[in-house]
């Protein structure tokens, strides 16, 4: 028997609810603690460039995308951005990873590094602005319904933008609610769910991804749209590095993501001496404490009977990747089950969702089609957000139905079955998804 049953039913499910309540109580204790308050203040702090009179808050940049974590993740939530054609505001919460290939691996671009920074300290130029256009096509469902799908095509403008990019990967800032539980799903559970060579022949081969950028492989990831950061400490350090240009013990480069050829950036004043970090490990830990205390997403629309839609979700294969329940190992060693609707594994999602190259062809960089199963908790609230639903990694989907129709690759059969549902069944499926 497997150590981690795929889910719970009957009395076990009831027990999970009780354990969930215990977790909620533990969460609220944590929320009261001083560290959470300090972590929140750091999350909202506007960092300034060096040298400044407030030594403790300086070192921003030299190149950066925003001045605070909360600029992109307002209140710990996802980016609130109206995704439209035209120039994106500099810290809109949609970032662009870029790269070239070297020896078959993804390599930083020699003039941009691995992310385009849209802001710079006085005296330096940002790497460019991001400009959005949409490429659209239609999908026809079996019952004749037509759906228009749009894919954002993001270009770097405003500078002598390089044209030789082999990899362009736009990413929307996701919600951070519940990341404390995602971090606690045991690796043994992920290893058990993973099936990279599809040995069980169900067409779904979730993989645990190991760091794909550096020379040395890191341990399996679980954060980020591509699931490449293993824990909150490293994810937060990556955010400081790429988004704010601040160094941490894990990512000690004082100049952040500036490539070697970006001499002016590498020589600009920094917020710490060589060998020291601008942000020390304690500050990273405080932010992690704050993130762990953010409440898990609550279902937005309770009440309605969504059991028919839940059954369809399982029957057409959505639940093979969007696994409802996951165990989290608490600090006490106890296991609590929670409901993120994700296996936290990475799947080949086909060409439609794949990262592109500068000429808009599908990128051939390894991993271009790979995405971590997006947790569906909180989906109902996201789908009705004022700024637009902005679903999927680049915010392209304006509705839950659009998000489903972009599924391809390993999810192609499930998507086909969703497209073949009667209008009534499709409505039931979506009502269930809106209840999450
Ligand atoms: C410029 C916008 C921006 C800023 C500023 C920013 N982030 Fe993010 N954040 C993102 C994007 C985009 C992603 C998705 C990254 C990816 O998929 O590679 C992300 C992902 C994350 C995740 C992973 C969530 C998950 O479930 O996968 C965490 C945690 C996080 N950010 C924390 C932070 C913290 C802490 C800060 C401040 C130190 C910060 N972010 C600053 C845009 C931003
Ligand atoms: C092979 C695994 C797999 C299957 C099967 C699958 N999904 Fe997904 N799903 C994903 C991945 C991976 C993403 C993230 C893709 C991205 O952002 O590019 C995702 C994203 C989504 C999103 C967008 C969530 C958000 O917050 O942006 C929705 C909604 C969704 N899936 C619903 C479904 C439904 C409904 C089905 C069944 C018809 C289904 N999925 C089947 C892997 C899968």
GROMACS .gro file of N, CA and C in nm, residues 58 154 228 347 361 371 377:
model
   21
   58UNK      N    1   1.866   5.008   0.233
   58UNK     CA    2   1.918   5.043   0.101
   58UNK      C    3   1.983   4.924   0.030
  154UNK      N    4   0.484   3.930  -2.562
  154UNK     CA    5   0.547   4.041  -2.491
  154UNK      C    6   0.679   4.075  -2.557
  228UNK      N    7   1.040   2.566  -0.975
  228UNK     CA    8   1.184   2.545  -0.967
  228UNK      C    9   1.251   2.599  -0.841
  347UNK      N   10   0.437   1.947  -1.548
  347UNK     CA   11   0.384   1.869  -1.660
  347UNK      C   12   0.413   1.938  -1.792
  361UNK      N   13   0.828   3.180  -3.230
  361UNK     CA   14   0.814   3.034  -3.245
  361UNK      C   15   0.826   2.973  -3.105
  371UNK      N   16   0.507   2.325  -1.689
  371UNK     CA   17   0.448   2.413  -1.586
  371UNK      C   18   0.406   2.331  -1.467
  377UNK      N   19  -0.706   2.626  -0.544
  377UNK     CA   20  -0.774   2.691  -0.431
  377UNK      C   21  -0.774   2.842  -0.454
   0.00000   0.00000   0.00000
